mmCIF file of C-alpha atoms and ligand atoms in Angstrom:
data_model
loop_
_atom_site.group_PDB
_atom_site.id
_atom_site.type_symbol
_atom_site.label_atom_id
_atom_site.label_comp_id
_atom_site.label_asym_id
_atom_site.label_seq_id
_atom_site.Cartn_x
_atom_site.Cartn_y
_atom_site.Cartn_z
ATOM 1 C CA UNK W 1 -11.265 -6.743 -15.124
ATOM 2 C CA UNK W 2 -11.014 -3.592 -17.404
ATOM 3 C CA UNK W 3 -14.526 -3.656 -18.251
ATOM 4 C CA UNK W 4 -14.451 -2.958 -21.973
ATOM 5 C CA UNK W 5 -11.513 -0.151 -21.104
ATOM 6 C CA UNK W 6 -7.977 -1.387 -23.009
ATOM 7 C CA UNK W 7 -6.149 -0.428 -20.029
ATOM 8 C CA UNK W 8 -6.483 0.258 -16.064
ATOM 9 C CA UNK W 9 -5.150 3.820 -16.269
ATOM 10 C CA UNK W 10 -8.561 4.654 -18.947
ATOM 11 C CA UNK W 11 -10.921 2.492 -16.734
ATOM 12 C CA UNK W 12 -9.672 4.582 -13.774
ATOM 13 C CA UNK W 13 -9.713 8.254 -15.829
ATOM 14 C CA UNK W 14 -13.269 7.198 -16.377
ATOM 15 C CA UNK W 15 -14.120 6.404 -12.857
ATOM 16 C CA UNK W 16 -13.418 9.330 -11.460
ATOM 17 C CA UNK W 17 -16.586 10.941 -11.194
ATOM 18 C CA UNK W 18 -18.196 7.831 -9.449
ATOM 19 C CA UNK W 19 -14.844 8.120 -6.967
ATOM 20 C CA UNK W 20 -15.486 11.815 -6.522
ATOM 21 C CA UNK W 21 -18.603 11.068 -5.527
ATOM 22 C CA UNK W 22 -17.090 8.587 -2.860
ATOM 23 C CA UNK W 23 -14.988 10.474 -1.097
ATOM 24 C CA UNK W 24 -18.074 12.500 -0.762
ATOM 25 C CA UNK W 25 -20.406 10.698 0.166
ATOM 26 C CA UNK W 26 -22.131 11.257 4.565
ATOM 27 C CA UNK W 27 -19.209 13.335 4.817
ATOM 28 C CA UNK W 28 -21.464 17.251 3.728
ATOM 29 C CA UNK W 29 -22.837 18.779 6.575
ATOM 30 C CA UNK W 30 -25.000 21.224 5.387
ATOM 31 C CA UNK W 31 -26.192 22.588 8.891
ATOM 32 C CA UNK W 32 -23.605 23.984 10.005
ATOM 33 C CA UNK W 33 -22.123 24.530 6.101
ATOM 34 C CA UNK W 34 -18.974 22.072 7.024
ATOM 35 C CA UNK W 35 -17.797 18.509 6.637
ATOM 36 C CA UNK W 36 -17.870 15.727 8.933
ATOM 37 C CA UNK W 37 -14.467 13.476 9.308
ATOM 38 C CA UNK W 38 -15.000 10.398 11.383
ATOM 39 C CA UNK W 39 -11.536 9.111 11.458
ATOM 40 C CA UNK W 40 -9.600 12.690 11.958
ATOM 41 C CA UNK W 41 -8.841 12.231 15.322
ATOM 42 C CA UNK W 42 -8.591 15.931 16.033
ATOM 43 C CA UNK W 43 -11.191 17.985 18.167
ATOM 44 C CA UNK W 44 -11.891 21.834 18.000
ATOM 45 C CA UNK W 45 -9.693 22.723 20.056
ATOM 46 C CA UNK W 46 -6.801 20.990 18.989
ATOM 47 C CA UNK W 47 -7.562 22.072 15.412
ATOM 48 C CA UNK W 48 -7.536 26.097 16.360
ATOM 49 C CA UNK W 49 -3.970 25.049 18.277
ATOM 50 C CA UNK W 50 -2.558 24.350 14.685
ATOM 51 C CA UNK W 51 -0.292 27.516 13.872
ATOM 52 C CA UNK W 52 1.361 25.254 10.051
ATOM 53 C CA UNK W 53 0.409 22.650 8.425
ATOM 54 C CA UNK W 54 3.040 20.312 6.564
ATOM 55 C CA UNK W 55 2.363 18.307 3.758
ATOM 56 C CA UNK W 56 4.331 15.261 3.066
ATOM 57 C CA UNK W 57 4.281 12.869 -0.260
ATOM 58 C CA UNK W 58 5.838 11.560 -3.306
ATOM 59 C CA UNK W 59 5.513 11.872 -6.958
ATOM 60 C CA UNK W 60 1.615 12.360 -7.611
ATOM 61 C CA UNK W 61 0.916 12.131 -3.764
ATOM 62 C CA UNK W 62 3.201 15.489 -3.569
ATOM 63 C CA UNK W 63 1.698 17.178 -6.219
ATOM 64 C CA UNK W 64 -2.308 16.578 -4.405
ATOM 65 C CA UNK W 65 -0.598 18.011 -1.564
ATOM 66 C CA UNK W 66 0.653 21.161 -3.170
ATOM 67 C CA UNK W 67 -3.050 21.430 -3.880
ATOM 68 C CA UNK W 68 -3.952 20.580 -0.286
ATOM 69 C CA UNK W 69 -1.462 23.476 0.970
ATOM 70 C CA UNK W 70 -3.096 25.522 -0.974
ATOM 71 C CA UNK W 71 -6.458 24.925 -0.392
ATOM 72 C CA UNK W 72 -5.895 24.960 3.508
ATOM 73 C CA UNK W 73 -4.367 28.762 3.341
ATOM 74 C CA UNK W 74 -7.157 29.618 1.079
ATOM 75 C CA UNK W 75 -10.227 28.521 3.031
ATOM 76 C CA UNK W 76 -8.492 28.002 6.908
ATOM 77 C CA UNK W 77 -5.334 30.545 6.375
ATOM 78 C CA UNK W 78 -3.443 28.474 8.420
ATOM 79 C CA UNK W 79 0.364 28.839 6.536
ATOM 80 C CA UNK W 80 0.788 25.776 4.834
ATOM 81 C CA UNK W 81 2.939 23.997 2.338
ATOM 82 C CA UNK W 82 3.613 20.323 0.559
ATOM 83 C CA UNK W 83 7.280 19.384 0.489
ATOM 84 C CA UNK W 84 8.452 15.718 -1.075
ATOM 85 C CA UNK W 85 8.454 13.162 2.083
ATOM 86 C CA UNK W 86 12.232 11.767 0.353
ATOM 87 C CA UNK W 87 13.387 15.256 0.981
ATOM 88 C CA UNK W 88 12.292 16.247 4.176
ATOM 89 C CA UNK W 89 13.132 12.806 5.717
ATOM 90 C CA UNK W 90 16.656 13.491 4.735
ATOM 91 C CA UNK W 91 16.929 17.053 6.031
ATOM 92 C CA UNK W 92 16.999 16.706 9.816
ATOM 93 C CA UNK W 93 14.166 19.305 9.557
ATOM 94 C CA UNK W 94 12.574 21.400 12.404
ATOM 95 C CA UNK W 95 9.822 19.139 14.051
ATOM 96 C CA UNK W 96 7.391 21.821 15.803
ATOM 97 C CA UNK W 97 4.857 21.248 18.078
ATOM 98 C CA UNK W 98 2.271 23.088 16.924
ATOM 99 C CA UNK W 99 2.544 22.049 12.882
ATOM 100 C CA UNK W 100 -0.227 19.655 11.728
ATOM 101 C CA UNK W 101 1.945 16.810 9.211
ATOM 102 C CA UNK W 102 -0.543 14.769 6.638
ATOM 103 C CA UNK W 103 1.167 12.625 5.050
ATOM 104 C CA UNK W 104 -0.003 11.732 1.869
ATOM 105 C CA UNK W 105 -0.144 7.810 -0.173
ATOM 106 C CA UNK W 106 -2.106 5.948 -3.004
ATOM 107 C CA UNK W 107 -0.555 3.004 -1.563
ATOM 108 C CA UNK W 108 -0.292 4.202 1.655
ATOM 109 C CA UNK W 109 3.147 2.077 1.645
ATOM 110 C CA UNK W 110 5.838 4.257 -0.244
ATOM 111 C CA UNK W 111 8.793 3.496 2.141
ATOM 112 C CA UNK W 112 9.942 7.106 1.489
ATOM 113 C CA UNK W 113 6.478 8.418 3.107
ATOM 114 C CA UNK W 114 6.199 6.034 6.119
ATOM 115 C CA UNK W 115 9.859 6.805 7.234
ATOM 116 C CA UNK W 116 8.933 10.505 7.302
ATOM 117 C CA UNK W 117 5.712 9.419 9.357
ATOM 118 C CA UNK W 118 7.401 7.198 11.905
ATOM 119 C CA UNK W 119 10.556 9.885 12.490
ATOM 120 C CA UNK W 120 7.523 12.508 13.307
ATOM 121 C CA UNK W 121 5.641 10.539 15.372
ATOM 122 C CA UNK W 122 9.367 9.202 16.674
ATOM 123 C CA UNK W 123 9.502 13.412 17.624
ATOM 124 C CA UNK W 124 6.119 13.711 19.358
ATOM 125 C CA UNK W 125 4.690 15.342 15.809
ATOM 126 C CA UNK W 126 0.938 14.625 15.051
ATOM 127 C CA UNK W 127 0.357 12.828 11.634
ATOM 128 C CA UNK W 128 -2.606 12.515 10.075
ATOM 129 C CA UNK W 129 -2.726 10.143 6.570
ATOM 130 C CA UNK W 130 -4.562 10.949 3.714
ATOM 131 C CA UNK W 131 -4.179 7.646 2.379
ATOM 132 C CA UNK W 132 -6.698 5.146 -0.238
ATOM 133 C CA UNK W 133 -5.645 1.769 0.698
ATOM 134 C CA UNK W 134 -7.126 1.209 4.093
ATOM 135 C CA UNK W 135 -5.132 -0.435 6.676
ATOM 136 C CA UNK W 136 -2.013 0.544 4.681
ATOM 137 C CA UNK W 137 1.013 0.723 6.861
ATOM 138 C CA UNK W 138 0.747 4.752 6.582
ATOM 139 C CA UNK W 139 -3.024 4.579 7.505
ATOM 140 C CA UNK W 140 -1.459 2.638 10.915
ATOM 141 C CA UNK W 141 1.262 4.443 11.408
ATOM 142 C CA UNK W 142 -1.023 7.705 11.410
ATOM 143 C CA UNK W 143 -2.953 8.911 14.593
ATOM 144 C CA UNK W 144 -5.762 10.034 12.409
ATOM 145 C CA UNK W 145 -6.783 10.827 8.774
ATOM 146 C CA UNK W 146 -8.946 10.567 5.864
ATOM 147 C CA UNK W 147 -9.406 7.583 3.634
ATOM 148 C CA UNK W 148 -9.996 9.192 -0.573
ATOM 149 C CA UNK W 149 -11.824 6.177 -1.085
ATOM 150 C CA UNK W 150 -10.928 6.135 -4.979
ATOM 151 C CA UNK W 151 -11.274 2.173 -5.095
ATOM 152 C CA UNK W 152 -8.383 0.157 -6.071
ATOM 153 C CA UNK W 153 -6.012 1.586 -8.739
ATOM 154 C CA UNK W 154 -4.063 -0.919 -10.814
ATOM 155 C CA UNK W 155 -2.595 1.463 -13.498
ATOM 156 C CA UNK W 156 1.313 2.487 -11.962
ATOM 157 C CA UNK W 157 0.245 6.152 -12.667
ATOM 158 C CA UNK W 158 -1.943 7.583 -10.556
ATOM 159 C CA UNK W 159 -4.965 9.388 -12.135
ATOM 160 C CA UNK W 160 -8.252 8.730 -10.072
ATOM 161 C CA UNK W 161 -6.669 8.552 -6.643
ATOM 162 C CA UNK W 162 -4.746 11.726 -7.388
ATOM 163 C CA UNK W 163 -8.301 13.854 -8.156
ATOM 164 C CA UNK W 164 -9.479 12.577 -4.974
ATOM 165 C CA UNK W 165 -6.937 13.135 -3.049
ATOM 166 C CA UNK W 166 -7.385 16.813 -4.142
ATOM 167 C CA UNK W 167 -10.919 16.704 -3.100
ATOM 168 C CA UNK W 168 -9.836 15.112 0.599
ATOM 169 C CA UNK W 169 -7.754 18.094 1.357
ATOM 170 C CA UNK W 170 -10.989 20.382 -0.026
ATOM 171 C CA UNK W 171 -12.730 18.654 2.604
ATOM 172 C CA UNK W 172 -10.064 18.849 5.299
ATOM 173 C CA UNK W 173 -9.343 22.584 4.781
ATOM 174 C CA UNK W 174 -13.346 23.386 4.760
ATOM 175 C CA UNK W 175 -13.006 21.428 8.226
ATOM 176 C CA UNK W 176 -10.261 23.106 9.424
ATOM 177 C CA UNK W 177 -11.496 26.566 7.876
ATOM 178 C CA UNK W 178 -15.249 26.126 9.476
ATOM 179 C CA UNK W 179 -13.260 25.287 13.249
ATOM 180 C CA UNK W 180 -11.641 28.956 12.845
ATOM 181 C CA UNK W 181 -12.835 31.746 10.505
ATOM 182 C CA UNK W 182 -14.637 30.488 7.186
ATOM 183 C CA UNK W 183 -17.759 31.971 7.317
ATOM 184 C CA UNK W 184 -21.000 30.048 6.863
ATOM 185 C CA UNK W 185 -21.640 31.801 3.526
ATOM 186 C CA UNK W 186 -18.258 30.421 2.189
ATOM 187 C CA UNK W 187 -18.765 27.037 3.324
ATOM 188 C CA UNK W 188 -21.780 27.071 1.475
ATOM 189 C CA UNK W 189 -20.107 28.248 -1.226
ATOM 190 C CA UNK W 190 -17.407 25.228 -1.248
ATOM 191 C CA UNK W 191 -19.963 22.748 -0.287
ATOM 192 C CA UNK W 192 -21.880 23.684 -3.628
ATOM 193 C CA UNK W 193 -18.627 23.825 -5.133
ATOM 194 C CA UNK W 194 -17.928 19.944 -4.056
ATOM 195 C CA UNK W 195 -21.503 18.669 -5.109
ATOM 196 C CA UNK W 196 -20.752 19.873 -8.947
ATOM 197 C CA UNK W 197 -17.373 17.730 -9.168
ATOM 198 C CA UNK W 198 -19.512 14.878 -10.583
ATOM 199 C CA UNK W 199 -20.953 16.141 -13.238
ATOM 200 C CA UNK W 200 -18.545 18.490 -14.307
ATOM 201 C CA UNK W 201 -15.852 15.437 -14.828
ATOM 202 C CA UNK W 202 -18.386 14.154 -16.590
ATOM 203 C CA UNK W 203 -18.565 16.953 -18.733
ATOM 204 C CA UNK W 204 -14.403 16.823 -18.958
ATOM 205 C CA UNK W 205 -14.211 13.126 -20.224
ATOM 206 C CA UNK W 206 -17.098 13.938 -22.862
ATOM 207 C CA UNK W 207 -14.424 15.627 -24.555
ATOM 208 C CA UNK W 208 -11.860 12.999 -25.118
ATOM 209 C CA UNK W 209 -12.262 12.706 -28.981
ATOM 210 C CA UNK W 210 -11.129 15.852 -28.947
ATOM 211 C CA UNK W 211 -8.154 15.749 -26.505
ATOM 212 C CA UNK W 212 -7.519 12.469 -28.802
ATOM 213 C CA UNK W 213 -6.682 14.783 -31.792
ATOM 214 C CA UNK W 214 -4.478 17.123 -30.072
ATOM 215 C CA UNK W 215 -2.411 13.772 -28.328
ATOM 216 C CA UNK W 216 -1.908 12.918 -32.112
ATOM 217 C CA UNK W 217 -0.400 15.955 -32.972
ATOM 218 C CA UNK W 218 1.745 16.471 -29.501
ATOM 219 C CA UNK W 219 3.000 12.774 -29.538
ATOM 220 C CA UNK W 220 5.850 14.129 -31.575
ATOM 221 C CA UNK W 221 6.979 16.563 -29.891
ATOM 222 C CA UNK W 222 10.551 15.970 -28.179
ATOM 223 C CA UNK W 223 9.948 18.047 -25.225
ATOM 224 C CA UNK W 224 6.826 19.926 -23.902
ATOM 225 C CA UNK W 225 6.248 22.793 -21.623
ATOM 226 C CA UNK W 226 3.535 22.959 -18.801
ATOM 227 C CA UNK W 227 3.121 26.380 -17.157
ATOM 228 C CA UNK W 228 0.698 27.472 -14.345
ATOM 229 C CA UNK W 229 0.642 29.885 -11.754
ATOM 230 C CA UNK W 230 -0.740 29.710 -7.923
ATOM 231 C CA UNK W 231 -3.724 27.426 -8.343
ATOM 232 C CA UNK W 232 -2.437 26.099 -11.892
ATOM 233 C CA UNK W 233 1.215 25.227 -10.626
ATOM 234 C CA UNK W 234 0.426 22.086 -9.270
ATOM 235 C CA UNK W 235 -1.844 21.030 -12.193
ATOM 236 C CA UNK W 236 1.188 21.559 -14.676
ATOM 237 C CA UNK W 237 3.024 19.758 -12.448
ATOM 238 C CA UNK W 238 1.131 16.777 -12.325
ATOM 239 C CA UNK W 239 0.510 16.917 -16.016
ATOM 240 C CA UNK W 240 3.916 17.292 -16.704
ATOM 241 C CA UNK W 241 5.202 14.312 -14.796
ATOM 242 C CA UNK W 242 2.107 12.091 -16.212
ATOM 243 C CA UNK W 243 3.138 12.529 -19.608
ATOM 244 C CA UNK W 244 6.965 11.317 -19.185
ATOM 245 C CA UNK W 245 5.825 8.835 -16.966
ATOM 246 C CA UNK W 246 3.901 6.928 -19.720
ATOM 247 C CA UNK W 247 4.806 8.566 -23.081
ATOM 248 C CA UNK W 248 8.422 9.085 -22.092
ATOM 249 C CA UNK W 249 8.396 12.707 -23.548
ATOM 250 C CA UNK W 250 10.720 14.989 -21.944
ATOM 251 C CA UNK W 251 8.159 17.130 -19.966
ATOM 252 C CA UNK W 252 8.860 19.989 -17.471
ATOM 253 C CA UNK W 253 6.791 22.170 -14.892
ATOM 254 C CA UNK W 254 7.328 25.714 -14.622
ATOM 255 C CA UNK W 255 5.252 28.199 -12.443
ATOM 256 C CA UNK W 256 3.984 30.949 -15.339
ATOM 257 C CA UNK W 257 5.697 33.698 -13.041
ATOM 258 C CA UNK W 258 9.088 32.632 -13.311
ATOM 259 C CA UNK W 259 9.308 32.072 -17.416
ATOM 260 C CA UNK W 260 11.229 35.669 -18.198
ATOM 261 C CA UNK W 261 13.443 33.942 -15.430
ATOM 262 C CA UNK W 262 15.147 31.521 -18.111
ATOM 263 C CA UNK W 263 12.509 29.192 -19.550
ATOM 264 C CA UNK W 264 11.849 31.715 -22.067
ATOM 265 C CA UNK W 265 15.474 30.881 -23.711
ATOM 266 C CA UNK W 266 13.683 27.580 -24.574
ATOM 267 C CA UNK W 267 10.631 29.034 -26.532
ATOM 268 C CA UNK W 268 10.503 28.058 -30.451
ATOM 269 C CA UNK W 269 7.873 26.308 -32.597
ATOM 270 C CA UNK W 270 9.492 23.164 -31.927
ATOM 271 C CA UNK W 271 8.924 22.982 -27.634
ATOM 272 C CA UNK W 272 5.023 23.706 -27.333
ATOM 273 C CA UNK W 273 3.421 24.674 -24.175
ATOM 274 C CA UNK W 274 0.226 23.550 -22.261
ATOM 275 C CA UNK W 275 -0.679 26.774 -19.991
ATOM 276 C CA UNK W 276 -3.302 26.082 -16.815
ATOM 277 C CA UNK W 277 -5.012 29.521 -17.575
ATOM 278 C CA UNK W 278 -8.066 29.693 -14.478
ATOM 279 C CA UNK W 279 -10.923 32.576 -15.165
ATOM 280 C CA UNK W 280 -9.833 34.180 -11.616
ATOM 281 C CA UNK W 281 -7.812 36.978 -10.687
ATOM 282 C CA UNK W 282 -5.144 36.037 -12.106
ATOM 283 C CA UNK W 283 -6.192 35.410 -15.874
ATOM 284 C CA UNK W 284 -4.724 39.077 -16.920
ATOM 285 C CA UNK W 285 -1.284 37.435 -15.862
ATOM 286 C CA UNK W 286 -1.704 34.481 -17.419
ATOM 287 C CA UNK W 287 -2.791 35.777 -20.917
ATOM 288 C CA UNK W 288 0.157 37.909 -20.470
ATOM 289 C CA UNK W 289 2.425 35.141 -20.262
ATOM 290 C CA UNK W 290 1.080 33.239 -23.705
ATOM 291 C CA UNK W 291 1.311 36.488 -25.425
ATOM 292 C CA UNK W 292 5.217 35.957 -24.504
ATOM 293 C CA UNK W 293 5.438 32.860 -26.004
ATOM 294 C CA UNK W 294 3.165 33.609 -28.634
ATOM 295 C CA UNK W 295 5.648 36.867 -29.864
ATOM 296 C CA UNK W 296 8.532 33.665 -29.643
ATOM 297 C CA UNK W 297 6.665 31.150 -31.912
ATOM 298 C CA UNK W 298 5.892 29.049 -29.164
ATOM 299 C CA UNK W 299 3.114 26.713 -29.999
ATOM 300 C CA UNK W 300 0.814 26.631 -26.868
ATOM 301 C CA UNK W 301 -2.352 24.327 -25.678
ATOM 302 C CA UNK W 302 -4.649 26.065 -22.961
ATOM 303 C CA UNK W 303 -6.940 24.458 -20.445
ATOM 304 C CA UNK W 304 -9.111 27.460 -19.686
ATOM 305 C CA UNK W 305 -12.592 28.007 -19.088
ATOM 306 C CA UNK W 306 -13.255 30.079 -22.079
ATOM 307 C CA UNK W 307 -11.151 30.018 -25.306
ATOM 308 C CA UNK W 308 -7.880 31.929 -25.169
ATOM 309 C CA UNK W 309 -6.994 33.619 -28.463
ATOM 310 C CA UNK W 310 -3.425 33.274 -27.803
ATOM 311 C CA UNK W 311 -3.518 30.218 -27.574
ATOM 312 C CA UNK W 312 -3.160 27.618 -30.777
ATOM 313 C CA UNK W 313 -6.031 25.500 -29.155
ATOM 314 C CA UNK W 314 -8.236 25.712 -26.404
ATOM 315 C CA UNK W 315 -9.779 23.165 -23.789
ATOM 316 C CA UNK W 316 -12.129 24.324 -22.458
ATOM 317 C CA UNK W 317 -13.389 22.988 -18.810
ATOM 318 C CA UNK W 318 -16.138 24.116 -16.500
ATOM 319 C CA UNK W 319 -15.768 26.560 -14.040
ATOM 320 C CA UNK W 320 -16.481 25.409 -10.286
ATOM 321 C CA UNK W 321 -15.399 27.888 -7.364
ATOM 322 C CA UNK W 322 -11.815 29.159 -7.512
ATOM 323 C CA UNK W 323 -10.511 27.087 -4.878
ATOM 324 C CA UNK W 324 -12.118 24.012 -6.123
ATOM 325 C CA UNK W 325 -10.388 24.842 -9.975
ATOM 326 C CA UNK W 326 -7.158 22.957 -9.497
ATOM 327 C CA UNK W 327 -9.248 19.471 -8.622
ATOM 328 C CA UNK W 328 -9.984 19.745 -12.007
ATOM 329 C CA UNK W 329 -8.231 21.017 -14.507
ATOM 330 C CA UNK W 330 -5.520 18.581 -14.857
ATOM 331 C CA UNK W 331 -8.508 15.859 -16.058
ATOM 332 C CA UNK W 332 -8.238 17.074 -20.034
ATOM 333 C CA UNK W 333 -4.690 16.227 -19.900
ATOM 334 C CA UNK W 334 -4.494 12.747 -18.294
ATOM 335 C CA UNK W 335 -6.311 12.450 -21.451
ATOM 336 C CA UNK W 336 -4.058 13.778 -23.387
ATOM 337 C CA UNK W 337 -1.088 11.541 -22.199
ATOM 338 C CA UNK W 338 -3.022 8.318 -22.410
ATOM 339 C CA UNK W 339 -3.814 9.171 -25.900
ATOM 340 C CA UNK W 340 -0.170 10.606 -26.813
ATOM 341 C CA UNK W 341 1.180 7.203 -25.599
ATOM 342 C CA UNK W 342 -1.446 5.236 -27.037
ATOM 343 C CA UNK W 343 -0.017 6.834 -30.445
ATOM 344 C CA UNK W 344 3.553 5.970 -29.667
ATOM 345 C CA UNK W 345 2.813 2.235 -28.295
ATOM 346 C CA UNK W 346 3.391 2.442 -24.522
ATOM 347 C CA UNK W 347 2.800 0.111 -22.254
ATOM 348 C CA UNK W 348 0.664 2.794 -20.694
ATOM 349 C CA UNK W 349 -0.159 0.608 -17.530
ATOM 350 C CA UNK W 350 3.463 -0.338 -16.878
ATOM 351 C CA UNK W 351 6.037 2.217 -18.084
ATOM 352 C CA UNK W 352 9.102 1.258 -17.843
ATOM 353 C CA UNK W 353 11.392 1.389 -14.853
ATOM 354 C CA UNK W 354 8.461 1.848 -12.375
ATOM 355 C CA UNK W 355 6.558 0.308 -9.892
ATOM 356 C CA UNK W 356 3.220 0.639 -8.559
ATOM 357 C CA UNK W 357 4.347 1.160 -4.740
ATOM 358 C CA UNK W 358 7.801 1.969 -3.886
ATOM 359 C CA UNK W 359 8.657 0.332 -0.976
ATOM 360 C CA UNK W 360 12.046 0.335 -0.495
ATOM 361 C CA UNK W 361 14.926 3.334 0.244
HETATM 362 O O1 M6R G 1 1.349 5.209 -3.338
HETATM 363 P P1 M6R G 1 1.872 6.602 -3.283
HETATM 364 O O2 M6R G 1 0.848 7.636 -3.531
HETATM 365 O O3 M6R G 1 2.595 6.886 -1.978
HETATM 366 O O4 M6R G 1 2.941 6.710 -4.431
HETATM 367 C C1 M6R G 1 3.740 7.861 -4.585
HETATM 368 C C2 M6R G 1 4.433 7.880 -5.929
HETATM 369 O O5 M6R G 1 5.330 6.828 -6.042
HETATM 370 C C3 M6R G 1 3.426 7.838 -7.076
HETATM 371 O O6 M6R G 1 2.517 8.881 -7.016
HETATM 372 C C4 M6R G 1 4.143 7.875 -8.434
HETATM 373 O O7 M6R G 1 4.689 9.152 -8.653
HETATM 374 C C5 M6R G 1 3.163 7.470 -9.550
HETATM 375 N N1 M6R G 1 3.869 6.718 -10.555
HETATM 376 C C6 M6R G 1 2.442 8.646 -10.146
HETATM 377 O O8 M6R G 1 1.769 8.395 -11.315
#
């Protein structure tokens, strides 16, 4: 049932502050300025023991994780970093004792992920999941972890479940952070950060008429640019691979910091860009970089929480706390590629050549 929605993947954009809310929900402790997770399967003392953490997923799955890793250096500074589960399964890579793996699944069935799960566990590793489907063969597999609780998703891309995903690993690394040295004052901080998500997707989807405009004029471009740096990478990432998923535009990812590497070669009217430009310390480097494709003719979009005058067009999103930015800023532009392929006649909740779970090698 799509509930007045003309497709699963818009129902599912537009659930996502009720799912937010979810994955929320009796988990805020606001005693001791920390969250409470029931199914982690990891006391104190094993969670100071944790020198790396290791995230593992696929396709959208990966990309929440980059987030995760992120978030978890930021708020527990424990090193930590996201790596596709089809690569690392195929590496022979370096099982350690003290590294913390999550593996990370919508379905919580991607063959890929669950291969990577049983050759840690195979190794002695500990797992966790941070999975939605419960009782998934991940969720088994897994000696502890987090449900997202986004509710079912039915669209093949992954919109709803991805933001909470993001906002699982928020919780897990304000866990993790509170068990070693996040003070009390940041973990209010976070916590106040988490209780705005709501309403301030709320605030994101008002905007779709006007994220419906700019699809209009984007659906014919040939090839499109996403650029972010640190916090925004991952967002232009996922972007990026949501709009050649279902519009089947050539789309490609590019941290903002390595465009004078080569990408810059690319830059004409004809190739715009969609820059992830966060109001935190690194907005000076990001303006920087659209002035370089602005001095190229480079057309460029920016999701920014004020208007950026080097940018052609501006959307604008609320500001939460700067960890919390990346759960959020991608939003405006799931938008935009359900609108772009709206305009070019996908069949936005089956693209071609993919499935919903991927369950074989
Ligand atoms: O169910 P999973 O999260 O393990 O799926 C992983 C990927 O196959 C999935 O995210 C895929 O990239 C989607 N089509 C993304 O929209």
């Amino acid at each position: 049932d799509m509930g007045g929605h003309d497709t699963y993947m818009h129902k599912e954009i537009h659930e996502q502050a009720d799912a937010v809310d979810r994955v929320l929900r009796g988990r805020i402790d606001d005693r001791f300025s920390t969250v409470h997770l029931g199914g982690l399967n990891l006391d104190a003392r094993e969670a100071r023991r944790i020198r790396r953490v290791k995230i593992l997923g696929c396709g959208t799955s990966y990309h929440a994780g980059m987030i995760g890793a992120q978030m978890i250096e930021e708020l527990a500074r424990i090193p930590a970093d996201a790596e596709p589960a089809s690569e690392f399964r195929y590496r022979n890579a370096v099982v350690d004792p003290d590294t913390l793996y999550v593996a990370v699944s919508q379905s919580g069935e991607t063959y890929d992920v669950l291969a990577a799960v049983q050759e840690l566990k195979r190794k002695g590793a500990r797992v966790l999941g941070v999975v939605n489907v419960v009782g998934s063969a991940i969720a088994r597999e897994a000696d502890g972890g987090i449900y997202v609780h986004a509710g079912p998703e039915v669209c093949v891309v992954s919109t709803k479940c991805f933001t909470n995903t993001t906002v699982a690993f928020a919780l897990l690394a304000l866990h993790l952070g509170r068990t070693r040295d996040l003070s009390v004052r940041d973990g209010k901080r976070i916590i106040e950060g988490l209780r705005k998500l709501p309403t301030q997707i709320a605030e994101i989807l008002k905007q779709e008429e006007q994220v419906r405009e700019l699809a209009e004029e984007y659906a014919q471009s040939r090839s499109m640019l996403f650029i972010g740096r640190v916090r925004g990478y991952p967002v232009a990432r996922e972007a990026s691979l949501k709009l050649k998923e279902i519009t089947y535009i050539h789309a490609e990812a590019y941290p903002a910091s390595e465009l004078k590497h080569g990408p810059l070669a690319l830059i004409e009217p004809a190739l715009p860009t969609v820059a992830i430009v966060p109001d935190d310390d690194l907005l000076e480097k990001n303006r920087a970089a659209l002035e370089e494709i602005k001095a190229r003719s480079g057309k460029i979009l920016a999701v920014a929480h004020r208007e950026q005058e080097k940018a052609d067009r501006t959307i604008v999103v609320p500001k939460n706390e700067d960890e919390l930015d990346p759960i959020l800023m991608g939003i405006p532009l799931q938008l935009l590629a359900y609108h772009a392929a709206k305009v070019l006649g996908r069949d936005i909740d089956k693209p071609r050549n993919l499935a919903k779970s991927v369950t074989v090698e």
